[in-house]
Structures are given as structure tokens and as C-alpha cells.
Amino acid sequence: MSRGRSTSFDIDDGKTKSNVFQIDVISQSNGDNQAPDNTEIGVDDNRILISPNRSHLHRNLKERHMIMIALGGTIGTGLFLASGQALASSGPAGSLISYVVVSIMVYFVMTSLAELSTQYPISGSFNTFGSRFVDEAFGFALAYNYYFTWITVIAGELVAAGIIVQYWLPNSPSVVWSLLGMIIMFLLNAFTVKSYGEAEYWFAMIKVVTVIIFIIIGILVDAGVLGHDKIGVRNWKIDGAPFYKGFAGIVTTTLVSGFAFGGTEAVGITAGESANPRRDVPRAMNGTIWRIILFFIGSIFIMGLIIPYNDPNLIHNDVKDIAVSPFTLVFVKSGLKPAVHVMNAIILTTILSAGNSGLYVCTRILYALASEGKAPKQFTYVTRHGIPIWSLLCTVLISTILFGISFIGNKVIYRWLVNITGVMGFIAWFGISLAHWRFRRAYILQGYSLNDLVYKALLFPAGPIMATILICISILGQGYSAFTTHPFNFSNFLAAYITLPVFLIVFLVYKFVKKTRFIPLREIDLVTDNIMFHQNEPTSTI
């Protein structure tokens, strides 16, 4: 036995305050007569727990960070810009119903993720859950496809950042501002996870405040307090409203609006660096779910009241069209003259936030893959501040290369790379629901009590099953427009579905090479990384 360094800390679980404890860590010596220094000390329910630190990542993210990271990862250009297209496609009532349907789907996906991430607070999150509870090949395909999706998101945000700045400085080269944005995002991720968390906290705060102000101002505009025109429900009674194109319009909008919620699941990855996952992950997940639903549904409802669904400005959903975004239109109606400049600045912070989150997510996914032996071992290297630096540098390099590809020719290569990742967010949600369903079945089959779960998702198994059905409909319905046009539009069809064969090829190749199998429920590993089982290890408790 050898004696490690002494460690002092306070017990603070949100309920209990105690004196400072001084601990001398005693650990088993290895063959070189040196104590391993990867030791993690935790305090839970007034017990001091010592266990091997399997992750090397620093648990420095607080509850407030995690809540804002989840909100910030969802509230973005999908809400600020693309929501207008949803209103134009199905009218005020149709778009509202479509957002309610997607919110139900997202709610059950997030409660499934909350249960898994609380029980297994690891950086691999749902990608690792796919390997552990379904099939190693499934987790591999899920992780690499999700990684590549976020890589394309980062590259897209770099393109958008340059366009946004050119609104103020039209004669400056956009590439300079894009690369400056990448440098900022790299610096926010390169030092400590807390610096990333703080940046996301304030980025997200700006977006949340914007949505709240939008809803309040929208109510005042609709009531005639601002803008001197009482609108009421007038726009719900115009020709074609409130259900433009009827059921078909709702279906089309539901398929599109799912993308606006993309990124919600990324908060599960932060569980691996949560300071107190048992307490903070459920709180962050639960609170975030309801805030997201209220923000999205509240915003689309206000838009439907104030902006006619046939307003030609609503079909614009590019960052170049910020002057006619639904948010800008409502602010202008209220008399806020510099609304365009304000929204332009907010969209810029939104872009930086999305890129910042993407860089964090990709870095942790690559680190988790390397830890599982599914990526080069070099990517497991972590700095003394807890940053997987080689994973970060690799992600920055690939994102920058993909950004450069977007300038080649007429962007055909770049567009197809984006198409390949099209429905990957839905596939990730499918993976979460499937992993949760199999986890619960294995948990019961192996004789464990549901009362021991730290967090229990509501309405199991109906919730995950409902979410899975809606997800499958969303994925299979993406090419709906290709079938309704004459002649048949093969290009649109391929763009809508190319993600599926790519995912399947990655899955089958890994399965064939590694000879993996779908894991029988009785053989699923429920112990490794389980926060409850680690507490019960006799060698780990003082």
C-alpha cells in the first residue's frame, strides 16, 4: 500500500453543509511501487466515496451550466429564422400543433436520456449506451455519424459567422471573420471545461432573454399596447388560416420543425463532467425540457398571432435574411427601430454558441471513442486541466477543412456532406429511446429494483415507444416532397434518405469486422460506471 496526497474538501450536496474533511488517500501500489494517481473522491448522502477515476475529465460543470448548455444548444437559428417557414407551411394553428407534437417526442427522448445519464454519468453518453445496451456496432455507428454531423454543424456556423459580420462590414472578407470565430471557439474549449461552461452560460442567457422579451413584446403588440394596432386573432381568420394545407401542412411542418429541436440531446454528454451528476443531471434535464417546450411553443404562438402566414418574408430562413426573420418582424412592429442590428448581434452569439457546443461535443465523443478502443489511443490524452487536447485539435482541423470545402466550386461537395448528416439528429434520438428501453428490460430481468434508480422516466414503456414511432415517422417522411412532385424528384429523394444507408454501412462493416452481436438482456453490463453500484463497493467507501 502507498499513501497518496491529502485532499481537503467541503460536503455540499445542496441539502447538507458540513465541516471540512481531511483525507489521506490510500491506494493499492502497482508493480513499480507507485500509487496510481487516477483517484476520484466524491461525497454523496453524507458518505465519502473513493473510486478509480476512469475518465480523467474534470467534473467542474455546475447545475446552472448544464441547464444553460441544454437551452443554448436548442435555441438557435432553427427558432430565430426557420420557424417562419413552419408558419408559412401550415398556418398559425397547424404550425402550433406541429411544434406540440415534436415537443412531446423531445420530452420523452430527454426523460429517457435523463434516466440513463443520471445512472451512468459518462462523457460517451448515448453513444456508449448504444454499445452497452444494444450492440457495440450500433454504438460505433451512432458515435461516428453523430461526430460527423456536429463537424458539419461547426463548419456551417463558421460560414454563417462570416456572413453575419459582413452585414456591418460588407467590404471585408468573410473568411477572416469565420476563422476568427474558430479561434474564439477553440480558446473557449482549450483551457478548462469551466471556461466552456461559463461561455455557454452567458451565450445561452442572451438567447433565453431574447425569447422571453420576444414573447412579452409580442403579447403587447398583439394587444395593441405597442404598435397602435390591436391584432388579436385576426391572422387566424384570414383566407386559408388557421390550418393552411390542412393535415398535409401539419405533417410537412412537423417533419421540418424537428430540426429546430436538434442538439437538445447534447446535454447528456456533459454528465461526464458534472460536479454532482446525481443531483444536477435530473434537475438540468427536467427543468430544461419544460423551458424548451414553453419557449418554442410560446414563440410560434406569438408569431402566428402577429404575422400573417402568407407574409412573403416568412419563406426566407437564411442568415442573410435576418432583416425579415419572424423575430425581427415582430420587433419592428413594436417600434424597435434598431431591431435588425439587435437580432443580427443575437444571431452572431447564437452561431458562436452552436459552434462552441459542437466543438465540445465532438471532442468528448472522440475522447470516449478512443477510451473504448474505437479511435486512436492518442485521443485519450488529457491535459492537467482535464481537456482532451488531441481530440480538440483534430476536431478543429477537420471542421476547418470542411469549412474550406464550402468555398470550392458551387458548393456541391459541401452540400452533399451536409445532406449525409441530414437526419442524424433523429437517429440519435432513436438510439436514446432504444437504449433506454433495453436498459429497463435488462434492469428488471437481472433482478434489480426500479426504486434504486436515481431518476425514473415517466410513462415507461409508453413514452419511449411513442417517441420511437414519431422519430421513425419523421425520418421516413423526410422525402415526402419528392413523392408529391411530378415528375419524381430523385435528387430530393436522395438528399432526404442518404443518411440511412451511410449509417447502415458503418454499422454493418463494424459488425462484420469485429463480429459483434446484439447483446442478450441477461448479459448487459449494468454495473460499470453505474453511480449506485459504485457507492456499494466496499473497497470504495470510507
Coordinates of C-alpha atoms in Angstrom, one line a residue, residues 42-350:
G42 CA -16.9 12.0 -4.2
V43 CA -19.4 12.8 -1.5
D44 CA -23.0 11.6 -1.7
D45 CA -25.6 11.1 1.0
N46 CA -23.0 12.1 3.7
R47 CA -20.7 9.2 2.7
I48 CA -17.2 9.6 1.3
L49 CA -16.6 7.6 -1.8
I50 CA -13.3 6.7 -3.4
S51 CA -13.2 5.1 -6.7
P52 CA -10.8 4.9 -9.7
N53 CA -11.2 7.9 -11.9
R54 CA -11.9 6.2 -15.2
S55 CA -12.4 9.4 -17.2
H56 CA -9.5 11.8 -16.3
L57 CA -12.1 14.6 -17.2
H58 CA -12.7 17.2 -14.5
R59 CA -16.1 17.4 -13.0
N60 CA -16.4 21.1 -12.9
L61 CA -19.8 21.8 -14.6
K62 CA -22.4 23.0 -12.2
E63 CA -26.2 22.7 -12.5
R64 CA -26.6 26.3 -13.9
H65 CA -24.0 25.4 -16.6
M66 CA -25.8 22.3 -17.6
I67 CA -29.2 24.0 -17.7
M68 CA -27.9 26.7 -19.9
I69 CA -25.9 24.4 -22.1
A70 CA -29.1 22.4 -22.9
L71 CA -31.1 25.6 -23.6
G72 CA -28.3 27.1 -25.6
G73 CA -27.9 24.0 -27.7
T74 CA -31.5 24.1 -28.7
I75 CA -32.5 27.8 -29.0
G76 CA -30.7 28.9 -32.2
T77 CA -31.2 29.7 -35.9
G78 CA -33.8 27.0 -36.1
L79 CA -36.1 29.1 -33.8
F80 CA -34.9 32.6 -34.8
L81 CA -35.0 32.0 -38.6
A82 CA -36.5 28.7 -39.7
S83 CA -39.6 29.0 -37.6
G84 CA -41.1 31.4 -40.1
Q85 CA -41.0 28.7 -42.7
A86 CA -43.1 26.4 -40.4
L87 CA -45.7 29.2 -40.1
A88 CA -45.8 29.7 -43.8
S89 CA -46.2 25.9 -44.5
S90 CA -49.2 25.1 -42.3
G91 CA -50.6 28.4 -40.9
P92 CA -50.8 29.5 -37.3
A93 CA -52.7 26.6 -35.8
G94 CA -51.0 24.0 -38.0
S95 CA -47.5 25.2 -37.0
L96 CA -48.5 25.3 -33.4
I97 CA -49.8 21.7 -33.5
S98 CA -46.7 20.5 -35.2
Y99 CA -44.5 22.1 -32.6
V100 CA -46.6 20.5 -29.8
V101 CA -46.2 17.1 -31.5
V102 CA -42.4 17.5 -31.7
S103 CA -42.2 18.7 -28.1
I104 CA -43.9 15.5 -27.0
M105 CA -41.4 13.5 -28.9
V106 CA -38.5 15.5 -27.5
Y107 CA -39.9 15.3 -23.9
F108 CA -39.8 11.5 -23.9
V109 CA -36.4 11.3 -25.5
M110 CA -35.0 13.7 -22.9
T111 CA -36.5 11.9 -20.0
S112 CA -35.0 8.6 -21.3
L113 CA -31.7 10.3 -21.6
A114 CA -32.0 11.8 -18.1
E115 CA -32.5 8.4 -16.6
L116 CA -29.5 6.9 -18.4
S117 CA -27.2 9.9 -17.9
T118 CA -28.0 10.1 -14.2
Q119 CA -27.4 6.4 -13.7
Y120 CA -24.3 6.4 -15.9
P121 CA -22.7 9.9 -15.9
I122 CA -20.1 9.3 -18.6
S123 CA -18.8 11.5 -21.4
G124 CA -19.7 9.0 -24.1
S125 CA -23.4 9.4 -23.2
F126 CA -25.9 7.8 -25.6
N127 CA -23.2 6.6 -28.0
T128 CA -21.8 4.5 -25.2
F129 CA -25.3 3.5 -24.1
G130 CA -25.9 2.2 -27.7
S131 CA -22.8 0.0 -27.4
R132 CA -23.6 -1.2 -23.9
F133 CA -27.3 -1.8 -24.1
V134 CA -27.9 -2.7 -27.8
D135 CA -24.8 -3.7 -29.9
E136 CA -21.2 -2.5 -30.0
A137 CA -21.6 -1.9 -33.7
F138 CA -24.7 0.2 -33.1
G139 CA -22.9 2.4 -30.7
F140 CA -19.9 2.8 -33.0
A141 CA -22.1 3.8 -36.0
L142 CA -24.1 6.2 -33.7
A143 CA -21.0 7.9 -32.4
Y144 CA -19.1 8.4 -35.7
N145 CA -22.2 9.6 -37.6
Y146 CA -23.1 11.9 -34.7
Y147 CA -19.5 13.2 -34.6
F148 CA -19.5 13.9 -38.3
T149 CA -22.9 15.6 -38.0
W150 CA -21.5 18.1 -35.5
I151 CA -18.4 18.6 -37.6
T152 CA -20.6 19.8 -40.4
V153 CA -22.6 22.0 -38.0
I154 CA -19.3 23.7 -36.9
A155 CA -18.3 24.3 -40.5
G156 CA -21.7 25.7 -41.3
E157 CA -21.6 28.0 -38.3
L158 CA -18.2 29.3 -39.5
V159 CA -19.8 30.1 -42.9
A160 CA -22.7 31.8 -41.2
A161 CA -20.5 33.9 -38.8
G162 CA -18.7 35.4 -41.8
I163 CA -22.0 36.3 -43.5
I164 CA -23.4 37.9 -40.3
V165 CA -20.3 40.2 -39.8
Q166 CA -20.5 41.2 -43.4
Y167 CA -23.9 42.8 -42.7
W168 CA -22.0 45.5 -40.8
L169 CA -18.7 45.3 -42.8
P170 CA -19.8 44.5 -46.3
N171 CA -16.3 45.1 -47.9
S172 CA -14.4 42.8 -45.5
P173 CA -13.6 39.2 -46.5
S174 CA -16.0 36.8 -44.7
V175 CA -13.3 34.1 -44.3
V176 CA -11.3 36.3 -41.9
W177 CA -14.3 36.6 -39.5
S178 CA -15.1 32.9 -39.9
L179 CA -11.6 31.9 -38.9
L180 CA -11.6 34.4 -36.0
G181 CA -14.8 32.7 -34.8
M182 CA -13.0 29.3 -34.9
I183 CA -10.1 30.8 -32.9
I184 CA -12.5 32.1 -30.2
M185 CA -14.3 28.7 -30.0
F186 CA -11.0 26.9 -29.8
L187 CA -9.8 29.1 -26.9
L188 CA -13.1 28.6 -25.0
N189 CA -12.6 24.9 -25.2
A190 CA -8.8 24.6 -24.8
F191 CA -8.2 25.6 -21.2
T192 CA -10.8 24.2 -18.7
V193 CA -14.3 22.7 -19.1
K194 CA -15.4 25.5 -16.7
S195 CA -14.5 28.2 -19.3
Y196 CA -16.6 26.4 -21.8
G197 CA -19.4 26.1 -19.3
E198 CA -19.2 29.8 -18.4
A199 CA -19.2 30.9 -22.1
E200 CA -22.2 28.7 -22.9
Y201 CA -24.0 30.0 -19.8
W202 CA -23.8 33.6 -21.0
F203 CA -24.4 32.8 -24.7
A204 CA -27.5 30.9 -23.7
M205 CA -28.6 33.6 -21.3
I206 CA -28.6 36.1 -24.2
K207 CA -30.8 33.8 -26.2
V208 CA -33.2 33.0 -23.3
V209 CA -33.6 36.7 -22.5
T210 CA -34.3 37.4 -26.2
V211 CA -37.0 34.8 -26.4
I212 CA -38.6 36.0 -23.1
I213 CA -38.5 39.6 -24.4
F214 CA -39.9 38.5 -27.7
I215 CA -42.9 36.8 -26.1
I216 CA -43.6 39.8 -23.8
I217 CA -43.3 42.3 -26.6
G218 CA -45.4 40.0 -28.9
I219 CA -48.2 40.0 -26.4
L220 CA -48.1 43.8 -26.1
V221 CA -48.1 44.2 -29.9
D222 CA -51.0 41.8 -30.3
A223 CA -53.0 43.7 -27.7
G224 CA -52.3 47.0 -29.4
V225 CA -50.2 48.4 -26.5
L226 CA -47.2 48.7 -28.8
G227 CA -47.5 49.5 -32.5
H228 CA -51.0 51.0 -32.0
D229 CA -52.8 48.2 -33.9
K230 CA -54.8 45.7 -31.9
I231 CA -54.3 42.4 -33.9
G232 CA -55.9 39.9 -31.6
V233 CA -56.7 36.7 -33.5
R234 CA -57.2 38.5 -36.9
N235 CA -54.4 36.5 -38.6
W236 CA -56.1 33.2 -37.6
K237 CA -59.2 34.2 -39.6
I238 CA -57.7 35.2 -42.9
D239 CA -58.3 33.1 -46.0
G240 CA -56.5 29.7 -45.7
A241 CA -56.0 30.0 -41.9
P242 CA -55.7 28.7 -39.3
F243 CA -54.8 25.3 -40.9
Y244 CA -53.1 26.1 -44.2
K245 CA -53.0 23.0 -46.4
G246 CA -54.8 21.0 -43.7
F247 CA -53.4 17.7 -42.4
A248 CA -50.7 17.6 -45.1
G249 CA -49.4 21.0 -44.0
I250 CA -49.2 19.8 -40.4
V251 CA -47.2 16.7 -41.4
T252 CA -44.8 18.7 -43.5
T253 CA -44.2 21.2 -40.8
T254 CA -43.8 18.5 -38.1
L255 CA -41.1 16.9 -40.2
V256 CA -39.2 20.2 -40.6
S257 CA -39.7 21.6 -37.1
G258 CA -37.9 18.5 -35.6
F259 CA -34.7 20.0 -36.8
A260 CA -35.3 23.2 -34.7
F261 CA -35.0 21.0 -31.5
G262 CA -31.8 19.4 -32.7
G263 CA -28.9 19.5 -30.2
T264 CA -31.1 19.0 -27.1
E265 CA -29.6 15.6 -26.6
A266 CA -26.0 17.0 -26.4
V267 CA -26.5 17.9 -22.7
G268 CA -26.2 14.2 -21.9
I269 CA -22.6 14.3 -22.8
T270 CA -21.9 17.0 -20.2
A271 CA -23.0 14.4 -17.5
G272 CA -19.4 13.1 -17.7
E273 CA -18.1 16.4 -16.3
S274 CA -20.9 17.3 -14.0
A275 CA -19.8 18.2 -10.4
N276 CA -22.7 16.3 -8.9
P277 CA -24.4 14.2 -11.6
R278 CA -26.8 12.5 -9.1
R279 CA -28.4 15.9 -8.2
D280 CA -27.6 18.2 -11.2
V281 CA -28.4 15.9 -14.2
P282 CA -32.0 15.3 -13.3
R283 CA -32.6 18.9 -12.3
A284 CA -31.0 20.2 -15.5
M285 CA -32.8 17.7 -17.7
N286 CA -36.3 18.2 -16.2
G287 CA -36.1 22.0 -16.0
T288 CA -34.7 22.3 -19.4
I289 CA -37.3 20.1 -21.1
W290 CA -40.2 22.3 -19.9
R291 CA -38.3 25.6 -20.6
I292 CA -37.6 24.5 -24.2
I293 CA -41.2 23.4 -24.8
L294 CA -42.6 26.7 -23.4
F295 CA -40.1 28.8 -25.3
F296 CA -40.7 27.1 -28.6
I297 CA -44.5 26.8 -28.4
G298 CA -44.8 30.3 -26.9
S299 CA -42.7 31.8 -29.7
I300 CA -44.5 30.0 -32.5
F301 CA -47.9 31.0 -31.0
I302 CA -46.9 34.7 -30.8
M303 CA -45.6 34.6 -34.4
G304 CA -48.9 33.1 -35.6
L305 CA -50.9 35.9 -33.9
I306 CA -48.9 38.8 -35.2
I307 CA -47.5 37.7 -38.6
P308 CA -49.9 36.5 -41.4
Y309 CA -48.9 33.0 -42.5
N310 CA -48.9 34.3 -46.2
D311 CA -46.3 37.0 -45.5
P312 CA -43.7 36.5 -48.2
N313 CA -40.9 37.3 -45.8
L314 CA -41.6 34.1 -43.9
I315 CA -40.1 31.8 -46.6
H316 CA -36.7 33.3 -46.0
N317 CA -34.7 31.2 -43.5
D318 CA -31.1 32.0 -44.3
V319 CA -28.7 34.1 -42.1
K320 CA -28.6 36.6 -45.0
D321 CA -32.3 37.2 -44.4
I322 CA -32.1 38.3 -40.7
A323 CA -33.9 41.5 -41.6
V324 CA -37.0 39.5 -42.3
S325 CA -36.8 36.9 -39.6
P326 CA -40.0 36.4 -37.6
F327 CA -38.4 37.8 -34.5
T328 CA -37.2 40.9 -36.4
L329 CA -40.6 41.4 -37.9
V330 CA -42.3 41.4 -34.5
F331 CA -39.7 43.7 -33.0
V332 CA -40.2 46.1 -35.9
K333 CA -43.9 46.1 -35.5
S334 CA -43.4 47.1 -31.8
G335 CA -41.5 50.2 -32.9
L336 CA -38.0 49.0 -32.1
K337 CA -36.1 50.7 -34.9
P338 CA -32.7 49.1 -34.4
A339 CA -34.3 45.6 -34.4
V340 CA -32.3 44.3 -37.3
H341 CA -29.0 45.2 -35.7
V342 CA -30.0 43.8 -32.4
M343 CA -31.1 40.5 -33.9
N344 CA -28.0 40.4 -36.1
A345 CA -25.9 40.6 -32.9
I346 CA -28.0 37.9 -31.2
I347 CA -27.7 35.6 -34.2
L348 CA -23.9 36.0 -34.1
T349 CA -23.8 35.0 -30.5
T350 CA -26.1 32.1 -31.4

